[in-house]
Amino acid sequence: MRLTISESEKNRIKSLYINEQSMGGFLSPTLQSTLHSENPPIKQEPKKEEPKAPLKSDAELKPKIQDALDELNKFGYSKELASAIVANMRFESGVNPTSLNKNDNGAPAYGLIQWRGTDVKYSNGILKPVKSENPSRLKKLLQKPGYNTIPVQIDFLHDELTNDNFFRKRFGEVKSGKTPYEMAKIFDARVEISSGASREERGKYAQNIYDDINNGHYNYA
């Protein structure tokens, strides 16, 4: 025998049916079957993620680049500025906090941005500070606990860029750049004070990191 339900009763039951699950599934199997046939449940299709654009920076350096970006983010650097700084680290050290140049024009250079010191000697695999009246940047770094790690070196760099009179002024020039490309080149010229041999490449790499952040390859809120 077929169950017949009036339209008004159907409407009342439909309103109950909407909350069926949250109210314990009290409708009879017959009523459920009737309502299902008239109101089949809507299936939610899973959202498809948009494919990311290809990574522009070095894939093998991605974890180190992310670590460096994380530390710079803690100090409130913009994406543009952080990209410029890390791009310079890539060319100075491969974003490697233990990178060592045993002889940079007569003195060792060490770390993410290759801090240099004539009052530091390299012997038998060890960097050893020696007595000096005006400690070099490298000697000051080596006195920090955890000096061979990304967090400590970026903390040290931030302190230089914001509290050292010489570098604070030059860092202000870096921040005047309008793009990661410009900032990276100014950082190379005014903070790294390099020969400029890779200046153009540093600028382009900074833009690559910035694009990778915007494309979701790196986290930088």
mmCIF file with all atom_site columns, N, CA, C and O in Angstrom, residues 92-104 107-117 120-128 138 141-142 147-148 153:
data_model
loop_
_atom_site.group_PDB
_atom_site.id
_atom_site.type_symbol
_atom_site.label_atom_id
_atom_site.label_alt_id
_atom_site.label_comp_id
_atom_site.label_asym_id
_atom_site.label_entity_id
_atom_site.label_seq_id
_atom_site.pdbx_PDB_ins_code
_atom_site.Cartn_x
_atom_site.Cartn_y
_atom_site.Cartn_z
_atom_site.occupancy
_atom_site.B_iso_or_equiv
_atom_site.pdbx_formal_charge
_atom_site.auth_seq_id
_atom_site.auth_comp_id
_atom_site.auth_asym_id
_atom_site.auth_atom_id
_atom_site.pdbx_PDB_model_num
ATOM 1   N N  . GLU A 1 92  ? 76.400 35.101 -1.383 1.00 0.00 ? 92  GLU A N  1
ATOM 2   C CA . GLU A 1 92  ? 77.532 35.172 -0.464 1.00 0.00 ? 92  GLU A CA 1
ATOM 3   C C  . GLU A 1 92  ? 77.908 33.804 0.096  1.00 0.00 ? 92  GLU A C  1
ATOM 4   O O  . GLU A 1 92  ? 79.084 33.467 0.192  1.00 0.00 ? 92  GLU A O  1
ATOM 5   N N  . SER A 1 93  ? 76.900 33.016 0.449  1.00 0.00 ? 93  SER A N  1
ATOM 6   C CA . SER A 1 93  ? 77.190 31.783 1.199  1.00 0.00 ? 93  SER A CA 1
ATOM 7   C C  . SER A 1 93  ? 76.352 30.581 0.797  1.00 0.00 ? 93  SER A C  1
ATOM 8   O O  . SER A 1 93  ? 76.521 29.506 1.378  1.00 0.00 ? 93  SER A O  1
ATOM 9   N N  . GLY A 1 94  ? 75.440 30.744 -0.179 1.00 0.00 ? 94  GLY A N  1
ATOM 10  C CA . GLY A 1 94  ? 74.498 29.659 -0.450 1.00 0.00 ? 94  GLY A CA 1
ATOM 11  C C  . GLY A 1 94  ? 73.506 29.504 0.688  1.00 0.00 ? 94  GLY A C  1
ATOM 12  O O  . GLY A 1 94  ? 72.974 28.418 0.924  1.00 0.00 ? 94  GLY A O  1
ATOM 13  N N  . VAL A 1 95  ? 73.233 30.598 1.407  1.00 0.00 ? 95  VAL A N  1
ATOM 14  C CA . VAL A 1 95  ? 72.343 30.621 2.591  1.00 0.00 ? 95  VAL A CA 1
ATOM 15  C C  . VAL A 1 95  ? 72.810 29.563 3.600  1.00 0.00 ? 95  VAL A C  1
ATOM 16  O O  . VAL A 1 95  ? 72.017 28.875 4.234  1.00 0.00 ? 95  VAL A O  1
ATOM 17  N N  . ASN A 1 96  ? 74.122 29.459 3.745  1.00 0.00 ? 96  ASN A N  1
ATOM 18  C CA . ASN A 1 96  ? 74.740 28.473 4.639  1.00 0.00 ? 96  ASN A CA 1
ATOM 19  C C  . ASN A 1 96  ? 75.441 29.215 5.778  1.00 0.00 ? 96  ASN A C  1
ATOM 20  O O  . ASN A 1 96  ? 76.428 29.926 5.548  1.00 0.00 ? 96  ASN A O  1
ATOM 21  N N  . PRO A 1 97  ? 74.958 29.071 7.019  1.00 0.00 ? 97  PRO A N  1
ATOM 22  C CA . PRO A 1 97  ? 75.543 29.821 8.133  1.00 0.00 ? 97  PRO A CA 1
ATOM 23  C C  . PRO A 1 97  ? 76.951 29.364 8.508  1.00 0.00 ? 97  PRO A C  1
ATOM 24  O O  . PRO A 1 97  ? 77.626 30.049 9.289  1.00 0.00 ? 97  PRO A O  1
ATOM 25  N N  . THR A 1 98  ? 77.404 28.224 7.996  1.00 0.00 ? 98  THR A N  1
ATOM 26  C CA . THR A 1 98  ? 78.761 27.762 8.310  1.00 0.00 ? 98  THR A CA 1
ATOM 27  C C  . THR A 1 98  ? 79.710 27.896 7.116  1.00 0.00 ? 98  THR A C  1
ATOM 28  O O  . THR A 1 98  ? 80.817 27.344 7.129  1.00 0.00 ? 98  THR A O  1
ATOM 29  N N  . SER A 1 99  ? 79.276 28.613 6.086  1.00 0.00 ? 99  SER A N  1
ATOM 30  C CA . SER A 1 99  ? 80.126 28.813 4.912  1.00 0.00 ? 99  SER A CA 1
ATOM 31  C C  . SER A 1 99  ? 81.382 29.602 5.312  1.00 0.00 ? 99  SER A C  1
ATOM 32  O O  . SER A 1 99  ? 81.304 30.636 5.981  1.00 0.00 ? 99  SER A O  1
ATOM 33  N N  . LEU A 1 100 ? 82.547 29.117 4.881  1.00 0.00 ? 100 LEU A N  1
ATOM 34  C CA . LEU A 1 100 ? 83.819 29.724 5.269  1.00 0.00 ? 100 LEU A CA 1
ATOM 35  C C  . LEU A 1 100 ? 84.705 29.964 4.053  1.00 0.00 ? 100 LEU A C  1
ATOM 36  O O  . LEU A 1 100 ? 84.912 29.063 3.237  1.00 0.00 ? 100 LEU A O  1
ATOM 37  N N  . ASN A 1 101 ? 85.169 31.170 3.945  1.00 0.00 ? 101 ASN A N  1
ATOM 38  C CA . ASN A 1 101 ? 86.219 31.510 2.986  1.00 0.00 ? 101 ASN A CA 1
ATOM 39  C C  . ASN A 1 101 ? 87.479 31.723 3.825  1.00 0.00 ? 101 ASN A C  1
ATOM 40  O O  . ASN A 1 101 ? 87.585 32.691 4.579  1.00 0.00 ? 101 ASN A O  1
ATOM 41  N N  . LYS A 1 102 ? 88.423 30.819 3.707  1.00 0.00 ? 102 LYS A N  1
ATOM 42  C CA . LYS A 1 102 ? 89.607 30.870 4.568  1.00 0.00 ? 102 LYS A CA 1
ATOM 43  C C  . LYS A 1 102 ? 90.470 32.095 4.321  1.00 0.00 ? 102 LYS A C  1
ATOM 44  O O  . LYS A 1 102 ? 91.178 32.548 5.225  1.00 0.00 ? 102 LYS A O  1
ATOM 45  N N  . ASN A 1 103 ? 90.423 32.627 3.097  1.00 0.00 ? 103 ASN A N  1
ATOM 46  C CA . ASN A 1 103 ? 91.286 33.757 2.789  1.00 0.00 ? 103 ASN A CA 1
ATOM 47  C C  . ASN A 1 103 ? 90.565 34.737 1.857  1.00 0.00 ? 103 ASN A C  1
ATOM 48  O O  . ASN A 1 103 ? 90.584 34.588 0.645  1.00 0.00 ? 103 ASN A O  1
ATOM 49  N N  . ASP A 1 104 ? 89.914 35.705 2.456  1.00 0.00 ? 104 ASP A N  1
ATOM 50  C CA . ASP A 1 104 ? 89.240 36.763 1.700  1.00 0.00 ? 104 ASP A CA 1
ATOM 51  C C  . ASP A 1 104 ? 90.115 38.005 1.787  1.00 0.00 ? 104 ASP A C  1
ATOM 52  O O  . ASP A 1 104 ? 90.021 38.794 2.736  1.00 0.00 ? 104 ASP A O  1
ATOM 53  N N  . ALA A 1 107 ? 92.136 37.681 5.051  1.00 0.00 ? 107 ALA A N  1
ATOM 54  C CA . ALA A 1 107 ? 91.425 37.411 6.300  1.00 0.00 ? 107 ALA A CA 1
ATOM 55  C C  . ALA A 1 107 ? 90.283 36.436 6.036  1.00 0.00 ? 107 ALA A C  1
ATOM 56  O O  . ALA A 1 107 ? 89.741 36.401 4.923  1.00 0.00 ? 107 ALA A O  1
ATOM 57  N N  . PRO A 1 108 ? 89.918 35.643 7.031  1.00 0.00 ? 108 PRO A N  1
ATOM 58  C CA . PRO A 1 108 ? 88.792 34.726 6.829  1.00 0.00 ? 108 PRO A CA 1
ATOM 59  C C  . PRO A 1 108 ? 87.453 35.467 6.791  1.00 0.00 ? 108 PRO A C  1
ATOM 60  O O  . PRO A 1 108 ? 87.304 36.527 7.402  1.00 0.00 ? 108 PRO A O  1
ATOM 61  N N  . ALA A 1 109 ? 86.519 34.891 6.063  1.00 0.00 ? 109 ALA A N  1
ATOM 62  C CA . ALA A 1 109 ? 85.139 35.410 6.013  1.00 0.00 ? 109 ALA A CA 1
ATOM 63  C C  . ALA A 1 109 ? 84.207 34.240 6.290  1.00 0.00 ? 109 ALA A C  1
ATOM 64  O O  . ALA A 1 109 ? 84.452 33.118 5.836  1.00 0.00 ? 109 ALA A O  1
ATOM 65  N N  . TYR A 1 110 ? 83.128 34.520 7.006  1.00 0.00 ? 110 TYR A N  1
ATOM 66  C CA . TYR A 1 110 ? 82.309 33.416 7.520  1.00 0.00 ? 110 TYR A CA 1
ATOM 67  C C  . TYR A 1 110 ? 80.835 33.804 7.588  1.00 0.00 ? 110 TYR A C  1
ATOM 68  O O  . TYR A 1 110 ? 80.485 34.963 7.821  1.00 0.00 ? 110 TYR A O  1
ATOM 69  N N  . GLY A 1 111 ? 79.968 32.800 7.377  1.00 0.00 ? 111 GLY A N  1
ATOM 70  C CA . GLY A 1 111 ? 78.551 32.962 7.663  1.00 0.00 ? 111 GLY A CA 1
ATOM 71  C C  . GLY A 1 111 ? 77.694 33.378 6.483  1.00 0.00 ? 111 GLY A C  1
ATOM 72  O O  . GLY A 1 111 ? 78.143 33.414 5.336  1.00 0.00 ? 111 GLY A O  1
ATOM 73  N N  . LEU A 1 112 ? 76.447 33.683 6.777  1.00 0.00 ? 112 LEU A N  1
ATOM 74  C CA . LEU A 1 112 ? 75.433 33.965 5.763  1.00 0.00 ? 112 LEU A CA 1
ATOM 75  C C  . LEU A 1 112 ? 75.829 35.093 4.826  1.00 0.00 ? 112 LEU A C  1
ATOM 76  O O  . LEU A 1 112 ? 75.574 35.020 3.620  1.00 0.00 ? 112 LEU A O  1
ATOM 77  N N  . ILE A 1 113 ? 76.404 36.160 5.369  1.00 0.00 ? 113 ILE A N  1
ATOM 78  C CA . ILE A 1 113 ? 76.795 37.276 4.511  1.00 0.00 ? 113 ILE A CA 1
ATOM 79  C C  . ILE A 1 113 ? 78.313 37.459 4.499  1.00 0.00 ? 113 ILE A C  1
ATOM 80  O O  . ILE A 1 113 ? 78.816 38.504 4.090  1.00 0.00 ? 113 ILE A O  1
ATOM 81  N N  . GLN A 1 114 ? 79.042 36.420 4.960  1.00 0.00 ? 114 GLN A N  1
ATOM 82  C CA . GLN A 1 114 ? 80.509 36.423 4.925  1.00 0.00 ? 114 GLN A CA 1
ATOM 83  C C  . GLN A 1 114 ? 81.105 37.598 5.698  1.00 0.00 ? 114 GLN A C  1
ATOM 84  O O  . GLN A 1 114 ? 81.800 38.447 5.158  1.00 0.00 ? 114 GLN A O  1
ATOM 85  N N  . TRP A 1 115 ? 80.810 37.594 7.007  1.00 0.00 ? 115 TRP A N  1
ATOM 86  C CA . TRP A 1 115 ? 81.459 38.565 7.876  1.00 0.00 ? 115 TRP A CA 1
ATOM 87  C C  . TRP A 1 115 ? 82.970 38.305 7.849  1.00 0.00 ? 115 TRP A C  1
ATOM 88  O O  . TRP A 1 115 ? 83.415 37.159 7.896  1.00 0.00 ? 115 TRP A O  1
ATOM 89  N N  . ARG A 1 116 ? 83.735 39.354 7.805  1.00 0.00 ? 116 ARG A N  1
ATOM 90  C CA . ARG A 1 116 ? 85.184 39.231 7.638  1.00 0.00 ? 116 ARG A CA 1
ATOM 91  C C  . ARG A 1 116 ? 85.900 39.845 8.837  1.00 0.00 ? 116 ARG A C  1
ATOM 92  O O  . ARG A 1 116 ? 85.418 40.817 9.421  1.00 0.00 ? 116 ARG A O  1
ATOM 93  N N  . GLY A 1 117 ? 87.065 39.300 9.189  1.00 0.00 ? 117 GLY A N  1
ATOM 94  C CA . GLY A 1 117 ? 87.797 39.875 10.313 1.00 0.00 ? 117 GLY A CA 1
ATOM 95  C C  . GLY A 1 117 ? 89.287 39.617 10.236 1.00 0.00 ? 117 GLY A C  1
ATOM 96  O O  . GLY A 1 117 ? 89.709 38.456 10.183 1.00 0.00 ? 117 GLY A O  1
ATOM 97  N N  . VAL A 1 120 ? 90.779 37.615 13.272 1.00 0.00 ? 120 VAL A N  1
ATOM 98  C CA . VAL A 1 120 ? 90.375 36.208 13.403 1.00 0.00 ? 120 VAL A CA 1
ATOM 99  C C  . VAL A 1 120 ? 91.301 35.375 12.527 1.00 0.00 ? 120 VAL A C  1
ATOM 100 O O  . VAL A 1 120 ? 91.537 35.716 11.360 1.00 0.00 ? 120 VAL A O  1
ATOM 101 N N  . LYS A 1 121 ? 91.835 34.321 13.087 1.00 0.00 ? 121 LYS A N  1
ATOM 102 C CA . LYS A 1 121 ? 92.744 33.448 12.351 1.00 0.00 ? 121 LYS A CA 1
ATOM 103 C C  . LYS A 1 121 ? 92.092 32.087 12.135 1.00 0.00 ? 121 LYS A C  1
ATOM 104 O O  . LYS A 1 121 ? 91.353 31.598 12.997 1.00 0.00 ? 121 LYS A O  1
ATOM 105 N N  . TYR A 1 122 ? 92.375 31.500 10.997 1.00 0.00 ? 122 TYR A N  1
ATOM 106 C CA . TYR A 1 122 ? 91.890 30.153 10.702 1.00 0.00 ? 122 TYR A CA 1
ATOM 107 C C  . TYR A 1 122 ? 93.065 29.196 10.776 1.00 0.00 ? 122 TYR A C  1
ATOM 108 O O  . TYR A 1 122 ? 94.082 29.385 10.101 1.00 0.00 ? 122 TYR A O  1
ATOM 109 N N  . SER A 1 123 ? 92.927 28.160 11.615 1.00 0.00 ? 123 SER A N  1
ATOM 110 C CA . SER A 1 123 ? 93.994 27.185 11.767 1.00 0.00 ? 123 SER A CA 1
ATOM 111 C C  . SER A 1 123 ? 93.418 25.843 12.171 1.00 0.00 ? 123 SER A C  1
ATOM 112 O O  . SER A 1 123 ? 92.619 25.755 13.118 1.00 0.00 ? 123 SER A O  1
ATOM 113 N N  . ASN A 1 124 ? 93.801 24.806 11.436 1.00 0.00 ? 124 ASN A N  1
ATOM 114 C CA . ASN A 1 124 ? 93.368 23.429 11.745 1.00 0.00 ? 124 ASN A CA 1
ATOM 115 C C  . ASN A 1 124 ? 91.852 23.306 11.880 1.00 0.00 ? 124 ASN A C  1
ATOM 116 O O  . ASN A 1 124 ? 91.344 22.658 12.800 1.00 0.00 ? 124 ASN A O  1
ATOM 117 N N  . GLY A 1 125 ? 91.138 23.954 10.966 1.00 0.00 ? 125 GLY A N  1
ATOM 118 C CA . GLY A 1 125 ? 89.684 23.843 10.936 1.00 0.00 ? 125 GLY A CA 1
ATOM 119 C C  . GLY A 1 125 ? 88.974 24.694 11.965 1.00 0.00 ? 125 GLY A C  1
ATOM 120 O O  . GLY A 1 125 ? 87.759 24.551 12.167 1.00 0.00 ? 125 GLY A O  1
ATOM 121 N N  . ILE A 1 126 ? 89.707 25.581 12.624 1.00 0.00 ? 126 ILE A N  1
ATOM 122 C CA . ILE A 1 126 ? 89.111 26.389 13.693 1.00 0.00 ? 126 ILE A CA 1
ATOM 123 C C  . ILE A 1 126 ? 89.306 27.874 13.400 1.00 0.00 ? 126 ILE A C  1
ATOM 124 O O  . ILE A 1 126 ? 90.398 28.314 13.012 1.00 0.00 ? 126 ILE A O  1
ATOM 125 N N  . LEU A 1 127 ? 88.233 28.652 13.614 1.00 0.00 ? 127 LEU A N  1
ATOM 126 C CA . LEU A 1 127 ? 88.336 30.113 13.563 1.00 0.00 ? 127 LEU A CA 1
ATOM 127 C C  . LEU A 1 127 ? 88.636 30.598 14.972 1.00 0.00 ? 127 LEU A C  1
ATOM 128 O O  . LEU A 1 127 ? 87.870 30.354 15.912 1.00 0.00 ? 127 LEU A O  1
ATOM 129 N N  . LYS A 1 128 ? 89.726 31.277 15.121 1.00 0.00 ? 128 LYS A N  1
ATOM 130 C CA . LYS A 1 128 ? 90.154 31.699 16.455 1.00 0.00 ? 128 LYS A CA 1
ATOM 131 C C  . LYS A 1 128 ? 90.351 33.207 16.503 1.00 0.00 ? 128 LYS A C  1
ATOM 132 O O  . LYS A 1 128 ? 91.246 33.747 15.837 1.00 0.00 ? 128 LYS A O  1
ATOM 133 N N  . LEU A 1 138 ? 83.298 40.026 12.349 1.00 0.00 ? 138 LEU A N  1
ATOM 134 C CA . LEU A 1 138 ? 83.389 38.574 12.495 1.00 0.00 ? 138 LEU A CA 1
ATOM 135 C C  . LEU A 1 138 ? 83.737 38.171 13.921 1.00 0.00 ? 138 LEU A C  1
ATOM 136 O O  . LEU A 1 138 ? 83.160 37.237 14.473 1.00 0.00 ? 138 LEU A O  1
ATOM 137 N N  . LEU A 1 141 ? 80.704 38.404 16.012 1.00 0.00 ? 141 LEU A N  1
ATOM 138 C CA . LEU A 1 141 ? 79.778 37.305 15.747 1.00 0.00 ? 141 LEU A CA 1
ATOM 139 C C  . LEU A 1 141 ? 80.217 36.034 16.451 1.00 0.00 ? 141 LEU A C  1
ATOM 140 O O  . LEU A 1 141 ? 79.397 35.331 17.068 1.00 0.00 ? 141 LEU A O  1
ATOM 141 N N  . LEU A 1 142 ? 81.507 35.717 16.384 1.00 0.00 ? 142 LEU A N  1
ATOM 142 C CA . LEU A 1 142 ? 82.011 34.467 16.967 1.00 0.00 ? 142 LEU A CA 1
ATOM 143 C C  . LEU A 1 142 ? 81.862 34.425 18.481 1.00 0.00 ? 142 LEU A C  1
ATOM 144 O O  . LEU A 1 142 ? 81.929 33.352 19.084 1.00 0.00 ? 142 LEU A O  1
ATOM 145 N N  . TYR A 1 147 ? 76.609 31.016 17.247 1.00 0.00 ? 147 TYR A N  1
ATOM 146 C CA . TYR A 1 147 ? 77.031 31.884 16.134 1.00 0.00 ? 147 TYR A CA 1
ATOM 147 C C  . TYR A 1 147 ? 76.938 31.204 14.772 1.00 0.00 ? 147 TYR A C  1
ATOM 148 O O  . TYR A 1 147 ? 76.877 31.868 13.740 1.00 0.00 ? 147 TYR A O  1
ATOM 149 N N  . ASN A 1 148 ? 76.928 29.873 14.750 1.00 0.00 ? 148 ASN A N  1
ATOM 150 C CA . ASN A 1 148 ? 76.933 29.135 13.480 1.00 0.00 ? 148 ASN A CA 1
ATOM 151 C C  . ASN A 1 148 ? 75.538 28.733 13.014 1.00 0.00 ? 148 ASN A C  1
ATOM 152 O O  . ASN A 1 148 ? 75.391 27.805 12.227 1.00 0.00 ? 148 ASN A O  1
ATOM 153 N N  . GLN A 1 153 ? 72.672 34.398 13.459 1.00 0.00 ? 153 GLN A N  1
ATOM 154 C CA . GLN A 1 153 ? 73.314 35.280 12.480 1.00 0.00 ? 153 GLN A CA 1
ATOM 155 C C  . GLN A 1 153 ? 72.364 36.349 11.960 1.00 0.00 ? 153 GLN A C  1
ATOM 156 O O  . GLN A 1 153 ? 72.769 37.491 11.735 1.00 0.00 ? 153 GLN A O  1
#
